[in-house]
Short mmCIF file of C-alpha atoms in Angstrom, two decimals:
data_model
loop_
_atom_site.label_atom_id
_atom_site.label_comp_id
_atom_site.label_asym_id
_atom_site.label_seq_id
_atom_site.Cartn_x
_atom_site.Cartn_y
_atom_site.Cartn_z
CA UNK A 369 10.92 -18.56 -11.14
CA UNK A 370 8.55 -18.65 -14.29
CA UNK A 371 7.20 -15.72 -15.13
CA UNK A 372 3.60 -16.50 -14.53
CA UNK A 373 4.90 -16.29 -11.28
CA UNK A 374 6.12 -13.53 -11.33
CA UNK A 375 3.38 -11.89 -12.75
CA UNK A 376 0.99 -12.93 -9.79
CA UNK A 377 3.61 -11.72 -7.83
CA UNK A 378 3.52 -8.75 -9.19
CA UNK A 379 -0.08 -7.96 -9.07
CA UNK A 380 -0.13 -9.26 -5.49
CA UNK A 381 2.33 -6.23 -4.61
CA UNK A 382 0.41 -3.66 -6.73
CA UNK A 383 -2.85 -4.92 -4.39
CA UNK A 384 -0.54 -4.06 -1.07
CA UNK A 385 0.48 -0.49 -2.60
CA UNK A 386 -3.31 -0.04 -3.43
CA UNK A 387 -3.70 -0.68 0.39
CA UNK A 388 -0.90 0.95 1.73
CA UNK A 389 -2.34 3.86 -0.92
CA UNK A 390 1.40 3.92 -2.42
CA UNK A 391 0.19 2.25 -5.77
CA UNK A 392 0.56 3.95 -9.12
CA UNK A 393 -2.40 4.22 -11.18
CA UNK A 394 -3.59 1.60 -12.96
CA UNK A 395 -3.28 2.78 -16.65
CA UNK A 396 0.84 3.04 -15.60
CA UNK A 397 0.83 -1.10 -14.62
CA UNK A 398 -1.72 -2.35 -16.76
CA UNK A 399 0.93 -3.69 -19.16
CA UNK A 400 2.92 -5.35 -16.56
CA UNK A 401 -0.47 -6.85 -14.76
CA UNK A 402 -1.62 -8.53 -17.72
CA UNK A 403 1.59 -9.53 -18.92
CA UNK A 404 0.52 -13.29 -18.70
CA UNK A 405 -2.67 -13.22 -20.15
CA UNK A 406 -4.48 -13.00 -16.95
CA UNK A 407 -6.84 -9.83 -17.91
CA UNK A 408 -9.24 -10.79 -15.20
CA UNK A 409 -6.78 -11.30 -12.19
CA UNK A 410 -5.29 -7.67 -13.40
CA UNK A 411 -8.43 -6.21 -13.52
CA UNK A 412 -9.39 -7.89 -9.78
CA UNK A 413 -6.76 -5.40 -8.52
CA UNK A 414 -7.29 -2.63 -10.96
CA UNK A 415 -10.51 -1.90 -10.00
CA UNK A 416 -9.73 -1.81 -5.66
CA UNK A 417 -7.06 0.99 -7.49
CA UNK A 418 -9.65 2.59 -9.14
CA UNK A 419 -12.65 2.79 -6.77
CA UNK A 420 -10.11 4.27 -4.21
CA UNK A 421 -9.77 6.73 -6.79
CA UNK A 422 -13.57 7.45 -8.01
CA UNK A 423 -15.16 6.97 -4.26
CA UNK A 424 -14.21 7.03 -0.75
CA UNK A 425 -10.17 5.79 -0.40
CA UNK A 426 -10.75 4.62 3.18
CA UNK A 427 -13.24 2.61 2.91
CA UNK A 428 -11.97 0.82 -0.59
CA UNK A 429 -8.76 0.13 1.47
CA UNK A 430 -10.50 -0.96 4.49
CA UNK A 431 -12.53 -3.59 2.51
CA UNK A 432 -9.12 -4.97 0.98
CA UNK A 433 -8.13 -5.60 4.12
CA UNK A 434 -11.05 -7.01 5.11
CA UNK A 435 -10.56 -9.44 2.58
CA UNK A 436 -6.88 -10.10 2.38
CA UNK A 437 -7.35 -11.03 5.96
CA UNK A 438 -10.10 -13.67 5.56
CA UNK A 439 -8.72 -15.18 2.11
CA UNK A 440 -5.23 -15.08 2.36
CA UNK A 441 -3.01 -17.64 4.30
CA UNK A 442 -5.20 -20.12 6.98
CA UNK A 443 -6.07 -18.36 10.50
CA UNK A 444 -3.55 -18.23 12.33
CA UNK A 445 -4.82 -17.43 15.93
CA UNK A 446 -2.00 -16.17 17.61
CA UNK A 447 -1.15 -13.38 14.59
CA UNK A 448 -4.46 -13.07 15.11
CA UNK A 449 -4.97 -11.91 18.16
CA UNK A 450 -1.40 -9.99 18.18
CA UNK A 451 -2.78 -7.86 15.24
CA UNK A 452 -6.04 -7.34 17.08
CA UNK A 453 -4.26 -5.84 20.30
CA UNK A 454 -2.34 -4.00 18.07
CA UNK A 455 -5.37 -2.33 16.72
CA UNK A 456 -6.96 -1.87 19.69
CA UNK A 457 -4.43 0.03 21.46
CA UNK A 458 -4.16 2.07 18.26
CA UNK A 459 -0.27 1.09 17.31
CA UNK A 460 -1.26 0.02 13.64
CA UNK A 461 -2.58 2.45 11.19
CA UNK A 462 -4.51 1.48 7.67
CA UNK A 463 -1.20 2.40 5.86
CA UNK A 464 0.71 0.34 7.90
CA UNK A 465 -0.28 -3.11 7.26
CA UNK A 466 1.19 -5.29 4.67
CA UNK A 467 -0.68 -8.78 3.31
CA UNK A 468 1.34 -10.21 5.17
CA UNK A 469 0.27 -8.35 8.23
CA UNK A 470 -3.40 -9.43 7.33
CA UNK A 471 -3.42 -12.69 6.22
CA UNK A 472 -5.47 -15.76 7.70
CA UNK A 473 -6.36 -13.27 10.47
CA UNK A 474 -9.89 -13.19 9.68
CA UNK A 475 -10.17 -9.68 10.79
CA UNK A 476 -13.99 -8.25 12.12
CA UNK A 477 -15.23 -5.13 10.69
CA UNK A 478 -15.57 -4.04 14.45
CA UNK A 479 -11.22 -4.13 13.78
CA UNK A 480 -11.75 -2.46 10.30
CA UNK A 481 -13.90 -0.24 11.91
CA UNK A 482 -11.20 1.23 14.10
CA UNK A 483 -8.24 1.22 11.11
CA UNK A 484 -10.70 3.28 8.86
CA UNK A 485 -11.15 5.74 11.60
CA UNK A 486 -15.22 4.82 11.11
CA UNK A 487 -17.89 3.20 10.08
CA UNK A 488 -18.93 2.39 6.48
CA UNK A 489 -21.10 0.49 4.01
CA UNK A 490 -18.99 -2.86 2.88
CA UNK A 491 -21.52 -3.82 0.66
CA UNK A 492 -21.54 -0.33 -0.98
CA UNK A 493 -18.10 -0.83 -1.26
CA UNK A 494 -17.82 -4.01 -3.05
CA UNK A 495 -20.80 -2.85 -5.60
CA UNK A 496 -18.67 -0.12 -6.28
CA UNK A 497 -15.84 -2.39 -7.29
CA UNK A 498 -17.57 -5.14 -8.67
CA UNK A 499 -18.88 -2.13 -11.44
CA UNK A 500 -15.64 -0.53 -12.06
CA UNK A 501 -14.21 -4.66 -12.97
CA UNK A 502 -16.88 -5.17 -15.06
CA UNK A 503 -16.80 -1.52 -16.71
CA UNK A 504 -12.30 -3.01 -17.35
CA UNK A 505 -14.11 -6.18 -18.74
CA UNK A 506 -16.37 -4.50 -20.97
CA UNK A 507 -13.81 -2.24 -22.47
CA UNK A 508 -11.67 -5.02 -22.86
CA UNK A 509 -13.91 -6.49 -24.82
CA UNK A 510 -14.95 -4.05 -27.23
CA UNK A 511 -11.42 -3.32 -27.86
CA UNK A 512 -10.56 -6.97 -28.75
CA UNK A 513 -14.22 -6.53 -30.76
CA UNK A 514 -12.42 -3.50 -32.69
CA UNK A 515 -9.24 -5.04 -33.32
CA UNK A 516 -10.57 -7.73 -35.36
#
């Protein structure tokens, strides 16, 4: 396996530990992350680890899995619905899913909903993220702008 490979492999595991909220933080991984070059894919996942840190956990998680389940893997119906039930009747926790678990089940925030315990603001959520990635960007580049 090359190791770009395993790189993306890599950062798609530290995105299930920020889920699973077993994920070290990110100044510990950043190395390995970016190992390839990638500074933007590492950052991606940096910054879900980060917002769970600076804001509300919960609701950073429950938007990853919101999103691993509608952009990972095609729907599959039948996982689909199995996950659903599962939620439903309450057998599946947050901390229990994997990617895996989630992906191409298009999930419904109605389902996220119920994992988080609650309702939240998604939108709030993603701002919150999308400004800690650019706040990794920035730094980024005023440390390359130093360097020179």
């Amino acid at each position: 396996m090359r190791l770009d490979n395993r790189i993306e492999l890599a950062r798609l595991a530290y995105g299930e530990q920020v889920l699973r909220c077993t994920n070290r933080a990110p100044a510990e991984v950043e190395a390995l992350l970016t190992l390839d070059g990638e500074l933007e894919k590492a950052f991606k996942w940096m910054a879900f680890a980060l917002a769970k840190r600076e804001g509300h956990a919960d609701h950073v998680r429950g938007l990853l899995a919101y999103l691993v389940s509608h952009h990972l893997g095609k729907l599959d119906r039948a996982k689909r619905r199995r996950l659903v039930t599962k939620i439903e009747r309450g057998e599946i926790k947050l901390q229990d899913l994997t990617f895996e678990q989630l992906a191409g089940t298009r999930l419904r925030w109605v389902q996220i909903f119920q994992l988080v315990g609650h309702e939240f603001n998604p939108t709030r959520e993603k701002e919150q993220v999308k400004r800690i990635y650019q706040r990794l960007i920035q730094a980024e580049k005023q440390a390359e702008e130093r360097g020179r």
